[in-house]
Amino acid sequence: MRLDTLRVILNSISKNAMIMAATLLTPVIALAADVIEPPKEQSLANWDWVTILTWVLGLLVILVIARAFDIGALTEKITGKKVVSWNNVNAWIAIIFLIAGLAGVWYELVYHGKYLMLGNSASAHGDTYDSMFYWTFGFTFFVFVVTEVLLFYFMFKYRYDEKRKAHYYFHNNNLEIIWTVVPSIVLTFLVLRGFTTWSKITGELDKESEEIEVFAYQFGWKARYAGDDNILGYHNVNFISGTNPLGIAETNAVAELVTELEGEIAKLEGLQETEGDSIKAWSTRWDRMKSTGLYRTYPEDYKTLDEKLHDGLSGAYGRQLEKDIKRKKTAIRRIAEYQKDKDFFNGSANDDKVTTEIVLVKNKPYVFKFRARDVIHSAYMPDFRVQMNCVPGMPTQFAFTPTMTTAEARDVKGNNEYDYYLFCNKICGAAHYNMKIKVTVVESEAEYNTWYASQAPFVAPTTAETSEPAEEQVAPSADSTQIVIDNQVAINK
Amino acid sequence: MSTAALHADEHHADHHHKESFISKYVFSMDHKMISKQFLITGIIMGTVGLIMSLLFRLQLAWPDEQFSFMETLLGKWAVDGKLDPNFYMGLVTIHGTIMVFYVLTAGLSGTFSNLLIPLQVGARDMASPFMNMLSYWFFFLSSVTLLISVFIETGPASGGWTVYPPLSALEKAMPGSGLGMTLWLSAIALFIISSLLGGINYISTVLNMRTKGMSMNRMPLTIWAFFFTAILGVLSFPVLLGAALFLIFDRSFGTSFYLSDIYLEGVGALENIGGSPVLYQHLFWFLGHPEVYIILMPALGITSEVISCNARKPIFGYTAMVISLLGISFLSFIVWGHHMFITGMNPFLGSVFMILTLIIAVPSAVKAFNYLTTLWKGNLRFTPAMLFSIGLVSFFISGGLTGIYLGNAALDIQLHDSYFVVAHFHLVMGSAAIFGMFAGIYHWFPKMYGRMLNNTLGYFHFWLTFISAYLVFFPMHFMGLAGVPRRYYQFTLVKEFDVWMDVNVLMTVGALIGGFAQLFFLYNFFYSIFRGKKATQNPWNSNSLEWSAPVERIHGNWPGEIPTVYRGPYEYSRPDRELDYFPQYEQDESAPEVLKTEKSKTSPAEKEEAESSVFFAAIKKVFGLS
Ligand code: HEM
Ligand SMILES: [Cu+2]
Ligand SMILES: [Cu+2]
């Protein structure tokens, strides 16, 4: 027996020596790595394979430590004495975890609590919203703390004890009824309150509301104001063109587009006629590149050519041409249908203004009409508690009244660069993370009017008016993100 | 003995010849082997999903850094060591898909339904071992297809795991919507077939192949959970298949189920007219919501079993637990609209879905309270399985409570698609279900491999994972409340989000710790398969039937007759017994006598059985059982 004990202890020592050696070795390897290649700057970004190797070694060390605990367990078995009582250790960690966890939650609430619901809301319905939120928060936070405390406390209090037998307690109808009924009552309260809040937000429109169209596309936003007639003109996807990015129903722009489309169709039909020749030409070039070895010098060109030739030979090229022509013809046909409807082109679109920024007046009711050009986007204005999806083919809307100007928000936040934004909040492609438009709330109609006058209407008025001098412009200058500009350029091309 | 069992016996008899490697380990029809196949595939997929999450967490924490190893790893997707935005989206999408479907649906249900249903109800194997084998191999093909999609030139599907059209329908809208999306759809179609084959099997085994004495009200809660889960899957997955088929038509055959009025940059106006992208969302979430319970319920079932066994105490309110599961299952089919409050659907519909959604909170609350009461005055043995189960309860509470915010249509206006949602589902669905899975692995490893996992490594694994999960997912609530959108590649382009930089770093450090902690598990798991301590027949002194089977895991499960069941599975610490457990399969003549003489000691369990018999009679009627 004693011999066994000795062997175990020796074993354990030798293992521990291994651990120590490995522990010592880790920094040595790290150091060696630095000597071989001096670190550029101490940051995670400079990880390379040697560092990773060091890490792996570190992990191994920890595994060895863990194995060493096994040795401990074996020692226990042989000597009959407890080295580590995991029963107690786990119970104590549970208590420490509970205390540290609650402290962490408290710290977060204090530290990040000021961002809870972004402080004060900037819209009329936002206050109703926030009160709904705080009611829910109150209930759930209470339940959270009580149940989690009980859970970990039970874990500590009722840890295993050989001498004790668990309480044989199968069920208790009264208890179960209580905790079915009490949550039901609380939830009924929350549902009713949620219901009224929701109805208030989505309910009847204020008749005075001003309509603004918010248009989403990969990857940017545009706004359309109704102009002097207060009517947003009609629109249709088939009208969208470089000069008419929102596809609004304006006679000349649409006629221009038809001409453009007809030109493109003619071009495509030309390509269709020469399809055979093109393929032959590609084939010749391909052969030349192959035989002269040029394909090695210009791999990119070769690849494009190869693909083209492949499409040509397989017929994909021809089919694509046919498809494009058909699509454009459909567009022309659909446009023609609309053109027959004189009411559609009633001129109300002519004075509409398309802007790259949204400017609103404080305390004025608005209804945003959302539209998407290509995929689903979502208009998200957290400061105003506003969100609504923008769905291609399905108009949506959201009504709200801003109650805090940008200037006031800057005061409240103590940040004189703060701006409201409308973000995209539905995954829509690679630049989703940068799809936003600035929203400015101004104090008075006058400020708004100055800004509004500086925006060009969709169709320039026939009698050239002298525009306002630039110095008088009070509203912040248009802050279109780079991507918006890029897209504008792309569309205009 | 029932005829089914008799039949299985004959079947068993002519299986004594030696099996070839292929029929034993590859195309096996033994439910225990199939369960291990599901588990190991699940672990591999889980590791892939985990590594993906670490990659994009690095991006979120240090968006301006260049990680040279990333370029080594990802090539053109990380030129100069900086993740490409398209590939970032791809990683997020595949991470979500893997975790939801491959790990927590197939990996969890596939493993434990397969292992436990026959063993715990007392059957020789599944109703159809052949279909069971097909179920695994469809899953395998599906996994391979999904993994392949990560390596193609245009990148994997990148429209989020929900793959909403038109983004996912139009190749020109995003590179990942090309071949990557085609592969994603094929993978999901294969997956659905696998899931249906499995589900039908689970349902018929539970209904038809229970051993003598195993009435429905004596089934362990694991079986109830697997049973309801299978029903949910069988009823809801076909709808996803339909949704996917329509999407395939739209993508390849020019139909317009989901498309209308679209203008694409560089292409022009499309011809599609009359479709509705919102239709897809209805179809998707008709599966999608039950799916979260398909993930969670098996984990809850496992937890019930593990907590009761290791608290040495009957599960509190067995009937209430079953009714809650039933209620959750039923309600989960009529709440899908809570994912769509702000799609522009009729606000009145939103109100209806809000009410239905918040009703689900009641059975969930009952479950949480019943777990707490089960722990109360128990005698808690902290096996790693027990710790993971307690962790599950903790996550179930903290993640479940935020569901009350998100189910409220009004509150969802602000919270939808924000980081608050990410926090919510990672706690209640991600972490809770993963913990249930770990609990199951630690608890039934001896049943799978005849060896024990190392406890000490289990403790390291548990505490590090538990702490890191809270570290990663809890701060996300605060970001979400402050209006930080999810699925953003980086936050540096929006000044307002700068304040969250340090939180992002904290969460990534948490994730790295969590990822590291899984090494303890992987090592422990694979080491113990070969070198772990040999298990005894009933290592946890558990009551349920699977522990009456020999350690050797033979084909047909029991060498002789299938044991008869005499009582419910949760008779722990009965005051009239010396031992603190009383196996279901143990016949004890003396016990009823004791009960008879002492009037007050009528076993509450039996009382409960009588009380609940109305409920079970109704269930039996519904399923046409005698
Ligand atoms: C180490 C563990 C994990 C980490 C660090 C992690 C982290 C993340 C992050 C940062 C996102 C992106 C959020 C966004 O931008 O929308 C995400 C998405 C997601 N994760 Fe995890 N996650 C982990 C484990 C899990 C688990 C266990 C599940 C199982 C349910 C899961 C399911 C998802 C899903 C469904 C998404 C959404 C994907 C999408 O937006 O399409 N994750 N995860
Ligand atoms: Cu977008
Ligand atoms: Cu849901």
mmCIF file with all atom_site columns, N, CA, C and O in Angstrom, chain A residues 276-292 294 302 305 309 313:
data_model
loop_
_atom_site.group_PDB
_atom_site.id
_atom_site.type_symbol
_atom_site.label_atom_id
_atom_site.label_alt_id
_atom_site.label_comp_id
_atom_site.label_asym_id
_atom_site.label_entity_id
_atom_site.label_seq_id
_atom_site.pdbx_PDB_ins_code
_atom_site.Cartn_x
_atom_site.Cartn_y
_atom_site.Cartn_z
_atom_site.occupancy
_atom_site.B_iso_or_equiv
_atom_site.pdbx_formal_charge
_atom_site.auth_seq_id
_atom_site.auth_comp_id
_atom_site.auth_asym_id
_atom_site.auth_atom_id
_atom_site.pdbx_PDB_model_num
ATOM 1  N N  . GLY A 1 276 ? -22.400 34.790 -84.346 1.00 0.00 ? 276 GLY A N  1
ATOM 2  C CA . GLY A 1 276 ? -21.494 33.799 -84.915 1.00 0.00 ? 276 GLY A CA 1
ATOM 3  C C  . GLY A 1 276 ? -20.090 34.370 -85.114 1.00 0.00 ? 276 GLY A C  1
ATOM 4  O O  . GLY A 1 276 ? -19.094 33.755 -84.715 1.00 0.00 ? 276 GLY A O  1
ATOM 5  N N  . ASP A 1 277 ? -20.035 35.571 -85.654 1.00 0.00 ? 277 ASP A N  1
ATOM 6  C CA . ASP A 1 277 ? -18.730 36.205 -85.901 1.00 0.00 ? 277 ASP A CA 1
ATOM 7  C C  . ASP A 1 277 ? -17.982 36.438 -84.599 1.00 0.00 ? 277 ASP A C  1
ATOM 8  O O  . ASP A 1 277 ? -16.778 36.188 -84.507 1.00 0.00 ? 277 ASP A O  1
ATOM 9  N N  . SER A 1 278 ? -18.722 36.929 -83.593 1.00 0.00 ? 278 SER A N  1
ATOM 10 C CA . SER A 1 278 ? -18.056 37.208 -82.315 1.00 0.00 ? 278 SER A CA 1
ATOM 11 C C  . SER A 1 278 ? -17.420 35.947 -81.770 1.00 0.00 ? 278 SER A C  1
ATOM 12 O O  . SER A 1 278 ? -16.265 35.953 -81.340 1.00 0.00 ? 278 SER A O  1
ATOM 13 N N  . ILE A 1 279 ? -18.200 34.873 -81.802 1.00 0.00 ? 279 ILE A N  1
ATOM 14 C CA . ILE A 1 279 ? -17.659 33.636 -81.246 1.00 0.00 ? 279 ILE A CA 1
ATOM 15 C C  . ILE A 1 279 ? -16.424 33.206 -82.007 1.00 0.00 ? 279 ILE A C  1
ATOM 16 O O  . ILE A 1 279 ? -15.418 32.787 -81.428 1.00 0.00 ? 279 ILE A O  1
ATOM 17 N N  . LYS A 1 280 ? -16.505 33.374 -83.331 1.00 0.00 ? 280 LYS A N  1
ATOM 18 C CA . LYS A 1 280 ? -15.349 32.993 -84.148 1.00 0.00 ? 280 LYS A CA 1
ATOM 19 C C  . LYS A 1 280 ? -14.136 33.827 -83.759 1.00 0.00 ? 280 LYS A C  1
ATOM 20 O O  . LYS A 1 280 ? -13.027 33.317 -83.581 1.00 0.00 ? 280 LYS A O  1
ATOM 21 N N  . ALA A 1 281 ? -14.373 35.142 -83.591 1.00 0.00 ? 281 ALA A N  1
ATOM 22 C CA . ALA A 1 281 ? -13.271 36.031 -83.234 1.00 0.00 ? 281 ALA A CA 1
ATOM 23 C C  . ALA A 1 281 ? -12.654 35.638 -81.895 1.00 0.00 ? 281 ALA A C  1
ATOM 24 O O  . ALA A 1 281 ? -11.432 35.585 -81.743 1.00 0.00 ? 281 ALA A O  1
ATOM 25 N N  . TRP A 1 282 ? -13.535 35.348 -80.904 1.00 0.00 ? 282 TRP A N  1
ATOM 26 C CA . TRP A 1 282 ? -13.006 34.946 -79.589 1.00 0.00 ? 282 TRP A CA 1
ATOM 27 C C  . TRP A 1 282 ? -12.198 33.673 -79.701 1.00 0.00 ? 282 TRP A C  1
ATOM 28 O O  . TRP A 1 282 ? -11.151 33.520 -79.089 1.00 0.00 ? 282 TRP A O  1
ATOM 29 N N  . SER A 1 283 ? -12.751 32.788 -80.519 1.00 0.00 ? 283 SER A N  1
ATOM 30 C CA . SER A 1 283 ? -12.090 31.496 -80.682 1.00 0.00 ? 283 SER A CA 1
ATOM 31 C C  . SER A 1 283 ? -10.692 31.683 -81.269 1.00 0.00 ? 283 SER A C  1
ATOM 32 O O  . SER A 1 283 ? -9.709  31.091 -80.807 1.00 0.00 ? 283 SER A O  1
ATOM 33 N N  . THR A 1 284 ? -10.602 32.556 -82.278 1.00 0.00 ? 284 THR A N  1
ATOM 34 C CA . THR A 1 284 ? -9.292  32.814 -82.891 1.00 0.00 ? 284 THR A CA 1
ATOM 35 C C  . THR A 1 284 ? -8.324  33.387 -81.863 1.00 0.00 ? 284 THR A C  1
ATOM 36 O O  . THR A 1 284 ? -7.180  32.963 -81.754 1.00 0.00 ? 284 THR A O  1
ATOM 37 N N  . ARG A 1 285 ? -8.842  34.374 -81.118 1.00 0.00 ? 285 ARG A N  1
ATOM 38 C CA . ARG A 1 285 ? -7.975  35.011 -80.130 1.00 0.00 ? 285 ARG A CA 1
ATOM 39 C C  . ARG A 1 285 ? -7.527  34.012 -79.076 1.00 0.00 ? 285 ARG A C  1
ATOM 40 O O  . ARG A 1 285 ? -6.382  33.997 -78.636 1.00 0.00 ? 285 ARG A O  1
ATOM 41 N N  . TRP A 1 286 ? -8.467  33.153 -78.692 1.00 0.00 ? 286 TRP A N  1
ATOM 42 C CA . TRP A 1 286 ? -8.168  32.144 -77.670 1.00 0.00 ? 286 TRP A CA 1
ATOM 43 C C  . TRP A 1 286 ? -7.048  31.237 -78.156 1.00 0.00 ? 286 TRP A C  1
ATOM 44 O O  . TRP A 1 286 ? -6.087  30.958 -77.463 1.00 0.00 ? 286 TRP A O  1
ATOM 45 N N  . ASP A 1 287 ? -7.201  30.794 -79.415 1.00 0.00 ? 287 ASP A N  1
ATOM 46 C CA . ASP A 1 287 ? -6.173  29.927 -80.010 1.00 0.00 ? 287 ASP A CA 1
ATOM 47 C C  . ASP A 1 287 ? -4.825  30.626 -80.006 1.00 0.00 ? 287 ASP A C  1
ATOM 48 O O  . ASP A 1 287 ? -3.800  30.033 -79.655 1.00 0.00 ? 287 ASP A O  1
ATOM 49 N N  . ARG A 1 288 ? -4.851  31.913 -80.396 1.00 0.00 ? 288 ARG A N  1
ATOM 50 C CA . ARG A 1 288 ? -3.591  32.659 -80.471 1.00 0.00 ? 288 ARG A CA 1
ATOM 51 C C  . ARG A 1 288 ? -2.934  32.736 -79.090 1.00 0.00 ? 288 ARG A C  1
ATOM 52 O O  . ARG A 1 288 ? -1.747  32.494 -78.941 1.00 0.00 ? 288 ARG A O  1
ATOM 53 N N  . MET A 1 289 ? -3.757  33.095 -78.101 1.00 0.00 ? 289 MET A N  1
ATOM 54 C CA . MET A 1 289 ? -3.209  33.212 -76.745 1.00 0.00 ? 289 MET A CA 1
ATOM 55 C C  . MET A 1 289 ? -2.613  31.887 -76.297 1.00 0.00 ? 289 MET A C  1
ATOM 56 O O  . MET A 1 289 ? -1.549  31.832 -75.677 1.00 0.00 ? 289 MET A O  1
ATOM 57 N N  . LYS A 1 290 ? -3.321  30.815 -76.621 1.00 0.00 ? 290 LYS A N  1
ATOM 58 C CA . LYS A 1 290 ? -2.875  29.495 -76.204 1.00 0.00 ? 290 LYS A CA 1
ATOM 59 C C  . LYS A 1 290 ? -1.537  29.148 -76.895 1.00 0.00 ? 290 LYS A C  1
ATOM 60 O O  . LYS A 1 290 ? -0.594  28.703 -76.256 1.00 0.00 ? 290 LYS A O  1
ATOM 61 N N  . SER A 1 291 ? -1.485  29.392 -78.217 1.00 0.00 ? 291 SER A N  1
ATOM 62 C CA . SER A 1 291 ? -0.327  28.923 -78.976 1.00 0.00 ? 291 SER A CA 1
ATOM 63 C C  . SER A 1 291 ? 0.911   29.780 -78.719 1.00 0.00 ? 291 SER A C  1
ATOM 64 O O  . SER A 1 291 ? 2.023   29.274 -78.716 1.00 0.00 ? 291 SER A O  1
ATOM 65 N N  . THR A 1 292 ? 0.703   31.076 -78.472 1.00 0.00 ? 292 THR A N  1
ATOM 66 C CA . THR A 1 292 ? 1.875   31.928 -78.239 1.00 0.00 ? 292 THR A CA 1
ATOM 67 C C  . THR A 1 292 ? 2.322   31.927 -76.796 1.00 0.00 ? 292 THR A C  1
ATOM 68 O O  . THR A 1 292 ? 3.331   32.533 -76.452 1.00 0.00 ? 292 THR A O  1
ATOM 69 N N  . LEU A 1 294 ? 0.796   33.484 -74.551 1.00 0.00 ? 294 LEU A N  1
ATOM 70 C CA . LEU A 1 294 ? 0.392   34.757 -73.948 1.00 0.00 ? 294 LEU A CA 1
ATOM 71 C C  . LEU A 1 294 ? -0.554  34.548 -72.772 1.00 0.00 ? 294 LEU A C  1
ATOM 72 O O  . LEU A 1 294 ? -0.684  35.401 -71.908 1.00 0.00 ? 294 LEU A O  1
ATOM 73 N N  . TYR A 1 302 ? -6.958  36.238 -70.155 1.00 0.00 ? 302 TYR A N  1
ATOM 74 C CA . TYR A 1 302 ? -7.217  34.910 -70.688 1.00 0.00 ? 302 TYR A CA 1
ATOM 75 C C  . TYR A 1 302 ? -8.458  34.309 -70.049 1.00 0.00 ? 302 TYR A C  1
ATOM 76 O O  . TYR A 1 302 ? -9.306  33.712 -70.707 1.00 0.00 ? 302 TYR A O  1
ATOM 77 N N  . LEU A 1 305 ? -11.587 35.893 -71.409 1.00 0.00 ? 305 LEU A N  1
ATOM 78 C CA . LEU A 1 305 ? -11.821 35.423 -72.769 1.00 0.00 ? 305 LEU A CA 1
ATOM 79 C C  . LEU A 1 305 ? -12.340 33.994 -72.763 1.00 0.00 ? 305 LEU A C  1
ATOM 80 O O  . LEU A 1 305 ? -13.288 33.646 -73.472 1.00 0.00 ? 305 LEU A O  1
ATOM 81 N N  . LEU A 1 309 ? -15.801 32.757 -74.340 1.00 0.00 ? 309 LEU A N  1
ATOM 82 C CA . LEU A 1 309 ? -15.845 31.744 -75.389 1.00 0.00 ? 309 LEU A CA 1
ATOM 83 C C  . LEU A 1 309 ? -16.710 30.572 -74.947 1.00 0.00 ? 309 LEU A C  1
ATOM 84 O O  . LEU A 1 309 ? -17.531 30.051 -75.706 1.00 0.00 ? 309 LEU A O  1
ATOM 85 N N  . LEU A 1 313 ? -19.919 29.317 -76.908 1.00 0.00 ? 313 LEU A N  1
ATOM 86 C CA . LEU A 1 313 ? -20.048 27.984 -77.492 1.00 0.00 ? 313 LEU A CA 1
ATOM 87 C C  . LEU A 1 313 ? -21.218 27.218 -76.887 1.00 0.00 ? 313 LEU A C  1
ATOM 88 O O  . LEU A 1 313 ? -21.903 26.460 -77.568 1.00 0.00 ? 313 LEU A O  1
#
